[in-house]
Amino acid sequence: MPASLIRSRTMITRALDRHRWEEIADGAVLQEDGTITAVGTFADLSRRHPTVPVVGSGNEVLLPGFINGHHHVGLTPVQLGSPDMPLELWFVTRMVMRNVNPYLDTLYSAFEMITSGITTVQHLHGWAPGKLGEVETRCEDVIRAYQDVGMRVSYSFSVRDQNRLVYQADTDFVASLPAELRGPVQRWYDRFQLSLDDFFAVFETLHGRHRNSSRVKIQLSPANLHWCSDAALTRFAEVSRAFDVPLHMHLLETAYQKEYARRRGGCSAVEYIDRFGLLGPQMTLGHGVWLNASDIDRLAETGTCVCHNCSSNFRLRSGVAALNVLEAKGINTAIGIDEAGINDDRDMLQEMRMVLRAHRVPGMDDEVPTAAQVFRMATSGGAKTTAFGERLGVLEVGRAADMVLIDWEQLSYPYLDEETPVLDAVLQRAKATGVRTVICDGEAIYNEGRYTKVDRDAALRALHNDLQKALADDEVERRKLSKMLLPHVKRFYANYFDPGAHEPFYRPSSRV
Ligand SMILES: [Zn+2]
């Protein structure tokens, strides 16, 4: 990448604490080959580097690129006919997923992410049918979409080696069903053919292939406690250490998952994975809605991170995560948009606003999310949960040149009180339509409404055209199966636990 000088009206380089951040008026960044080599004022840097091309008009706010800490798919479940439901039932409605082209699907959500200033995504690839070779091809299709569009991806293919439809062994679940459903459910299980060794082979192959890439890193994701056998958890601890890669694991998304852990190990889910040595700064827990007080203390003690998926927790009735408590305990947190945010898209500006608003409990103490906190979660906090780590999330010399320029006019016209802090204005008022330029690895991948590397209209047209074809036989069968299974799955969970046994931990206050 050639050098460029990115100028701004105001540059926000990093969050310092819950209330302070570093800000440079008329700030600029010099980047060379994707790395920041100087930070200062535009006047000074342009004098020292008069021939370097300038990006930005001087009427934008410059911030580090945002990090979507938890992402799975392109077309949203709603788009594919799977309505919002309590998570455990929603898993079954997700069977209606069509056979979508993974490359075009990934591009679709990448466009949405980039438009809202996201430069890096934690892509947790969920399900891929077939044998090892077919799965690897699909993984590469996803990764290639990010490469083509220019985003950074921390990619993992999630491991599920048990309990794939409900919190019960696959064979037991099939046996519990009426005879006419057993065949179709078994066929559904049989679509997914990876053995535990295969899952780790996928990781090793991808990790080897992409080890020298600046925008792709491969890491590990145990899909969730109920989906991973003890053998899988043991392997994760070993492989994470051997390859020095982070892990991202859904955990305690719902009360049912809390009860599942109690049944499996007589303990909390956090205590269970702790037995395998899986806690620590290399581990990020996705959701963590049903953590109890001692779980949270243990996460703080071990430096384990949490990815807060605010919209998703609302949409799938998971509950409200105790973000104010996590913050008070000093736990590193990220923001994940998960399948889709509250507007059924991947808008980080909106999701940051959700996080800012959703935890504003009554009272006057300094315990609710601040602009600086949410900004940190979306930048350096998120960075720590990816395989890129400290290279991202802050605008400073030596870090990656990933940034977003947001139009000041949109934030301030026709009037904005001059004492309103710039970061507050961004957090409260910025919209994707005000995102002017998005730079990843020193390269402008989005500028003035245009994706610079991929033809968005052609890609969306291809996705649309591809899905005009009639439903394939397997799609028709899954559609029927999903509807027929729903009452059985409801019954499975109906008496799963005594509702009084699991008070939600969520406490509105951080005073625990
Ligand atoms: Zn998820």
PDB file of N, CA and C in Angstrom, residues 145 333 379 395 506:
ATOM      1  N   ALA A 145     -14.350 -13.611   0.466  1.00  0.00           N
ATOM      2  CA  ALA A 145     -15.242 -12.452   0.364  1.00  0.00           C
ATOM      3  C   ALA A 145     -14.654 -11.273   1.148  1.00  0.00           C
ATOM      4  N   THR A 333     -14.445  -5.865  27.574  1.00  0.00           N
ATOM      5  CA  THR A 333     -15.654  -6.201  26.823  1.00  0.00           C
ATOM      6  C   THR A 333     -15.568  -5.688  25.390  1.00  0.00           C
ATOM      7  N   THR A 379     -13.652  -0.551  19.869  1.00  0.00           N
ATOM      8  CA  THR A 379     -12.331  -0.411  19.222  1.00  0.00           C
ATOM      9  C   THR A 379     -11.289  -1.279  19.942  1.00  0.00           C
ATOM     10  N   LEU A 395      -5.347   4.628  17.355  1.00  0.00           N
ATOM     11  CA  LEU A 395      -4.548   5.310  16.329  1.00  0.00           C
ATOM     12  C   LEU A 395      -3.247   5.779  16.973  1.00  0.00           C
ATOM     13  N   TYR A 506     -28.855 -10.647  36.394  1.00  0.00           N
ATOM     14  CA  TYR A 506     -28.825  -9.228  36.054  1.00  0.00           C
ATOM     15  C   TYR A 506     -29.276  -8.363  37.210  1.00  0.00           C
TER      16      TYR A 506
END
